[in-house]
């Protein structure tokens, strides 16, 4: 494996890397314009972009910027994606040497949580650095997109399911998904009522559908529909942390 | 409503970004956030953002001066590689200290939400400090907190960092300094094999009667660097955690020094 500087032809392969590493997660889209944007931060120099390559494949990507804090100069790794522990370990070694060569006093990385992170970063200190807040704005487009997916459609096959979220009803049948009148609720098959906060909490893997139902945060019409509704909600949620790199934050 | 308040409200103007006011915006952000950054940074963050439109920056003006700023990015979020939805990322929301409490913040947030609703945005993301006013206001208005992985830090030059941090803490926070030196104890910090006397780092040291050594491990430095940011309760628990986990050890020269520490410790925590 080699860790080298970025070349223009890498952009496409970096996009594939993100699709691979964050496959079961939620992430902000990385098309060519956003990859270019993350590399053009004012504090990033041309030699601060690194590519790990093995067998002619891009297996790691990192972008380093420098920030002057009151207590010293910090090398901040804005982007860091790797496919495995060896690419991660090699990149971290290169980044550490690079930061030291630029007279940085400290270094900060925010890796996507993987089993190897704590092993490679043994001796590094974990720091809490603010929290991410999510506010539901209009859930209908999101829910429609999620319910259109093949896996979710398989679960709901043959049934009419209505999500009733904060006064808005979205009905899914075999033929279509549509927003519907609240008065039509009684006619539907499975009715899942929950607040937008609970829905977003489940979606982003912060709440368990089963526990939320037991706590009364989710109401499901009909005892026979409970298993199906919980299975559907479980399918909708992310499998891991919602990862947002430092470059993506506003 | 008094006529004065009324006339003040009438002169407050909410508008979208127009080219040419970048310097004024950055001056305002540096006033509100202290060390926000440069015009180059602002330009990269907003006009050069791939999906930027002028609606993405809301500016509030009073008598031609900027008194409010709020930024937003609209971007696609990919869920499990299977579907794409539009989401908004919000930040850099600030109101001039002289104009706080007039509803400017909530008006800006409302304008922002109205603007993104028409762009079929499903969720709005923001990043704030836990326990801050913005955090509390956002939770109250229906936001949920989403757990995030940890940030990892490595100290490349721990001694330099400690010296700079202590200088900053003692030389810039007058109230803290005064309370700390009511102690009358000679304080020294030990990091690895390096010993730092507090009186070498600060201006105008005072006469000391007891001695206290604070032995720091390198692992304690990241927590100390972020010490002034979280709430007072979190600062107290961080300090307690550092002591209990033996990342910070305190050695006192006598029982009277220990008693002084107990008596003055609470007043120090109050001004920290």
Short mmCIF file of C-alpha atoms in Angstrom, two decimals, chain A residues 2-250:
data_model
loop_
_atom_site.label_atom_id
_atom_site.label_comp_id
_atom_site.label_asym_id
_atom_site.label_seq_id
_atom_site.Cartn_x
_atom_site.Cartn_y
_atom_site.Cartn_z
CA UNK A 2 1.17 3.52 -0.71
CA UNK A 3 -0.01 6.81 0.71
CA UNK A 4 0.43 9.54 -1.85
CA UNK A 5 -0.81 13.01 -2.79
CA UNK A 6 -4.13 13.53 -4.56
CA UNK A 7 -4.45 13.47 -8.36
CA UNK A 8 -7.42 14.84 -10.34
CA UNK A 9 -8.23 11.35 -11.63
CA UNK A 10 -8.91 10.17 -8.05
CA UNK A 11 -12.20 12.10 -7.67
CA UNK A 12 -14.39 9.37 -9.13
CA UNK A 13 -12.71 6.69 -7.05
CA UNK A 14 -13.16 8.76 -3.87
CA UNK A 15 -16.92 8.81 -4.53
CA UNK A 16 -16.91 5.01 -4.73
CA UNK A 17 -14.91 4.85 -1.49
CA UNK A 18 -17.61 6.81 0.39
CA UNK A 19 -20.35 4.61 -1.07
CA UNK A 20 -18.45 1.58 0.16
CA UNK A 21 -17.49 2.71 3.66
CA UNK A 22 -20.81 4.34 4.55
CA UNK A 23 -23.07 1.85 2.74
CA UNK A 24 -25.36 1.02 5.67
CA UNK A 25 -25.27 4.54 7.01
CA UNK A 26 -26.52 8.00 6.20
CA UNK A 27 -24.09 10.47 4.69
CA UNK A 28 -24.04 13.73 2.79
CA UNK A 29 -23.63 13.18 -0.90
CA UNK A 30 -20.10 13.26 -2.33
CA UNK A 31 -20.19 14.19 -5.96
CA UNK A 32 -17.23 15.74 -7.69
CA UNK A 33 -18.20 19.30 -6.72
CA UNK A 34 -18.33 18.45 -3.00
CA UNK A 35 -15.07 16.53 -3.07
CA UNK A 36 -13.48 19.56 -4.74
CA UNK A 37 -15.11 21.83 -2.16
CA UNK A 38 -13.70 19.85 0.80
CA UNK A 39 -10.21 20.11 -0.70
CA UNK A 40 -10.44 23.86 -1.23
CA UNK A 41 -10.91 24.92 2.39
CA UNK A 42 -8.78 28.06 2.94
CA UNK A 43 -6.70 26.25 5.58
CA UNK A 44 -5.94 23.24 3.34
CA UNK A 45 -2.78 23.33 1.26
CA UNK A 46 -2.16 21.26 -1.86
CA UNK A 47 0.12 18.85 -0.01
CA UNK A 48 -2.54 18.29 2.69
CA UNK A 49 -4.68 15.88 0.65
CA UNK A 50 -3.77 12.20 0.90
CA UNK A 51 -4.80 9.08 -0.95
CA UNK A 52 -4.09 5.53 0.24
CA UNK A 53 -3.83 3.18 -2.71
CA UNK A 54 -3.55 -0.59 -2.87
CA UNK A 55 -3.76 -2.77 -5.99
CA UNK A 56 -4.63 0.27 -8.06
CA UNK A 57 -7.67 0.92 -5.83
CA UNK A 58 -8.28 3.97 -3.62
CA UNK A 59 -8.58 2.49 -0.12
CA UNK A 60 -8.26 5.68 1.91
CA UNK A 61 -8.73 9.44 1.65
CA UNK A 62 -7.82 12.28 4.01
CA UNK A 63 -7.84 16.08 3.95
CA UNK A 64 -5.89 18.03 6.58
CA UNK A 65 -6.34 21.68 7.51
CA UNK A 66 -4.61 23.78 10.16
CA UNK A 67 -6.36 25.93 12.73
CA UNK A 68 -4.68 28.39 15.05
CA UNK A 69 -6.21 28.06 18.52
CA UNK A 70 -5.20 30.28 21.47
CA UNK A 71 -3.15 27.44 22.91
CA UNK A 72 -1.45 26.34 19.70
CA UNK A 73 -1.65 25.17 16.11
CA UNK A 74 -3.91 22.18 15.47
CA UNK A 75 -3.89 19.87 12.46
CA UNK A 76 -7.55 19.07 11.88
CA UNK A 77 -8.34 16.13 9.64
CA UNK A 78 -11.47 17.34 7.83
CA UNK A 79 -12.09 14.15 5.86
CA UNK A 80 -10.96 10.63 6.70
CA UNK A 81 -12.32 7.51 5.06
CA UNK A 82 -10.66 4.10 4.87
CA UNK A 83 -11.77 0.63 3.88
CA UNK A 84 -9.81 -1.34 6.48
CA UNK A 85 -7.50 -1.13 9.49
CA UNK A 86 -4.23 -1.24 7.51
CA UNK A 87 -5.19 1.67 5.25
CA UNK A 88 -6.42 3.56 8.32
CA UNK A 89 -3.23 2.86 10.24
CA UNK A 90 -0.98 3.87 7.31
CA UNK A 91 -2.93 7.07 6.72
CA UNK A 92 -2.83 8.02 10.42
CA UNK A 93 0.96 7.54 10.47
CA UNK A 94 1.39 9.72 7.38
CA UNK A 95 -0.98 12.39 8.74
CA UNK A 96 0.86 12.51 12.07
CA UNK A 97 4.22 12.97 10.32
CA UNK A 98 2.70 15.63 8.07
CA UNK A 99 1.24 17.60 11.02
CA UNK A 100 4.54 17.41 12.91
CA UNK A 101 6.42 18.64 9.80
CA UNK A 102 4.08 21.66 9.69
CA UNK A 103 4.86 22.50 13.35
CA UNK A 104 1.41 21.59 14.64
CA UNK A 105 1.11 21.36 18.43
CA UNK A 106 -1.81 18.94 18.35
CA UNK A 107 -3.79 16.90 15.90
CA UNK A 108 -7.51 16.06 15.75
CA UNK A 109 -9.22 13.33 13.75
CA UNK A 110 -12.87 12.43 13.52
CA UNK A 111 -13.04 8.95 12.01
CA UNK A 112 -16.11 7.02 11.02
CA UNK A 113 -16.68 4.55 13.88
CA UNK A 114 -15.24 1.16 12.93
CA UNK A 115 -13.96 -1.70 15.02
CA UNK A 116 -10.33 -0.86 14.24
CA UNK A 117 -10.46 2.84 15.20
CA UNK A 118 -9.82 2.37 18.92
CA UNK A 119 -6.98 -0.09 18.24
CA UNK A 120 -5.14 2.17 15.80
CA UNK A 121 -5.78 5.30 17.87
CA UNK A 122 -4.63 3.77 21.17
CA UNK A 123 -3.11 6.51 23.30
CA UNK A 124 -5.14 9.24 21.61
CA UNK A 125 -7.63 11.05 23.79
CA UNK A 126 -11.36 10.91 23.06
CA UNK A 127 -12.97 14.34 23.13
CA UNK A 128 -16.61 15.36 23.06
CA UNK A 129 -16.97 18.19 20.61
CA UNK A 130 -20.51 19.47 20.51
CA UNK A 131 -23.67 17.68 19.57
CA UNK A 132 -25.62 17.26 16.37
CA UNK A 133 -29.23 18.37 16.50
CA UNK A 134 -31.82 17.36 13.94
CA UNK A 135 -35.13 19.11 13.45
CA UNK A 136 -37.91 17.57 11.36
CA UNK A 137 -39.01 20.07 8.70
CA UNK A 138 -41.23 18.21 6.24
CA UNK A 139 -41.16 14.44 6.61
CA UNK A 140 -43.42 13.56 3.73
CA UNK A 141 -40.72 13.58 0.95
CA UNK A 142 -38.34 11.60 3.18
CA UNK A 143 -40.93 8.99 4.11
CA UNK A 144 -42.05 8.61 0.51
CA UNK A 145 -38.47 8.03 -0.62
CA UNK A 146 -37.87 5.46 2.12
CA UNK A 147 -41.12 3.60 1.50
CA UNK A 148 -40.40 3.36 -2.22
CA UNK A 149 -37.38 1.15 -1.51
CA UNK A 150 -37.64 -2.47 -2.52
CA UNK A 151 -36.91 -3.88 0.94
CA UNK A 152 -39.58 -1.79 2.63
CA UNK A 153 -42.10 -2.51 -0.11
CA UNK A 154 -41.51 -6.24 0.37
CA UNK A 155 -42.41 -5.93 4.07
CA UNK A 156 -45.58 -4.00 3.37
CA UNK A 157 -46.63 -6.11 0.37
CA UNK A 158 -50.36 -6.66 0.09
CA UNK A 159 -51.14 -4.30 2.96
CA UNK A 160 -52.23 -0.72 3.12
CA UNK A 161 -50.09 1.06 5.66
CA UNK A 162 -50.71 4.60 6.83
CA UNK A 163 -48.16 6.64 8.75
CA UNK A 164 -49.81 9.35 10.79
CA UNK A 165 -47.12 11.81 11.83
CA UNK A 166 -47.94 15.12 13.52
CA UNK A 167 -51.23 15.60 11.70
CA UNK A 168 -49.96 14.45 8.31
CA UNK A 169 -51.05 11.08 6.91
CA UNK A 170 -49.04 9.15 4.31
CA UNK A 171 -50.60 6.03 2.87
CA UNK A 172 -48.69 3.23 1.18
CA UNK A 173 -50.48 0.65 -0.93
CA UNK A 174 -49.18 -1.86 -3.49
CA UNK A 175 -49.81 0.63 -6.27
CA UNK A 176 -48.68 3.92 -4.82
CA UNK A 177 -47.56 6.08 -1.93
CA UNK A 178 -49.52 9.22 -1.29
CA UNK A 179 -50.32 11.80 1.30
CA UNK A 180 -53.89 11.34 2.36
CA UNK A 181 -56.68 13.07 4.27
CA UNK A 182 -56.73 12.43 7.99
CA UNK A 183 -60.44 11.45 7.68
CA UNK A 184 -59.45 8.46 5.52
CA UNK A 185 -57.42 6.92 8.34
CA UNK A 186 -60.16 4.55 9.49
CA UNK A 187 -60.38 2.97 6.04
CA UNK A 188 -56.68 2.08 5.91
CA UNK A 189 -55.21 -1.29 6.96
CA UNK A 190 -52.26 -0.75 9.29
CA UNK A 191 -52.12 2.64 10.95
CA UNK A 192 -48.88 3.72 12.63
CA UNK A 193 -49.20 6.94 14.64
CA UNK A 194 -46.14 8.67 16.05
CA UNK A 195 -44.65 12.11 16.49
CA UNK A 196 -42.12 13.53 14.03
CA UNK A 197 -39.51 13.56 16.81
CA UNK A 198 -40.00 9.84 17.48
CA UNK A 199 -39.90 9.09 13.76
CA UNK A 200 -36.62 10.97 13.25
CA UNK A 201 -35.21 9.36 16.42
CA UNK A 202 -35.95 5.89 15.01
CA UNK A 203 -34.69 6.78 11.57
CA UNK A 204 -31.33 8.01 12.87
CA UNK A 205 -30.91 5.01 15.18
CA UNK A 206 -31.45 6.94 18.41
CA UNK A 207 -34.61 5.13 19.47
CA UNK A 208 -35.66 1.50 19.27
CA UNK A 209 -39.03 0.97 17.57
CA UNK A 210 -39.95 -1.77 20.06
CA UNK A 211 -39.08 0.32 23.14
CA UNK A 212 -40.84 3.36 21.68
CA UNK A 213 -43.96 1.27 21.13
CA UNK A 214 -43.77 -0.16 24.66
CA UNK A 215 -43.43 3.38 26.02
CA UNK A 216 -46.50 4.45 24.08
CA UNK A 217 -44.63 6.76 21.72
CA UNK A 218 -45.86 4.71 18.77
CA UNK A 219 -49.46 3.62 18.42
CA UNK A 220 -50.27 0.77 16.08
CA UNK A 221 -53.84 -0.03 15.20
CA UNK A 222 -54.70 -3.73 15.60
CA UNK A 223 -52.76 -6.35 17.57
CA UNK A 224 -52.07 -8.44 14.47
CA UNK A 225 -50.34 -5.52 12.78
CA UNK A 226 -47.77 -4.84 15.51
CA UNK A 227 -45.07 -7.22 14.26
CA UNK A 228 -45.35 -5.93 10.69
CA UNK A 229 -45.26 -2.27 11.75
CA UNK A 230 -42.20 -2.78 13.99
CA UNK A 231 -40.43 -4.75 11.23
CA UNK A 232 -41.10 -1.90 8.81
CA UNK A 233 -39.80 0.71 11.26
CA UNK A 234 -36.70 -1.42 11.93
CA UNK A 235 -36.03 -1.58 8.20
CA UNK A 236 -36.27 2.20 7.88
CA UNK A 237 -33.68 3.01 10.53
CA UNK A 238 -29.96 3.42 9.98
CA UNK A 239 -27.79 0.55 11.13
CA UNK A 240 -25.07 2.72 12.62
CA UNK A 241 -24.20 6.27 13.74
CA UNK A 242 -25.13 9.02 11.34
CA UNK A 243 -21.62 10.12 10.34
CA UNK A 244 -20.95 13.70 9.33
CA UNK A 245 -17.35 14.59 8.61
CA UNK A 246 -15.87 17.85 9.90
CA UNK A 247 -15.79 19.19 6.32
CA UNK A 248 -19.56 18.76 6.04
CA UNK A 249 -20.43 20.81 9.10
CA UNK A 250 -21.55 24.36 8.67
#
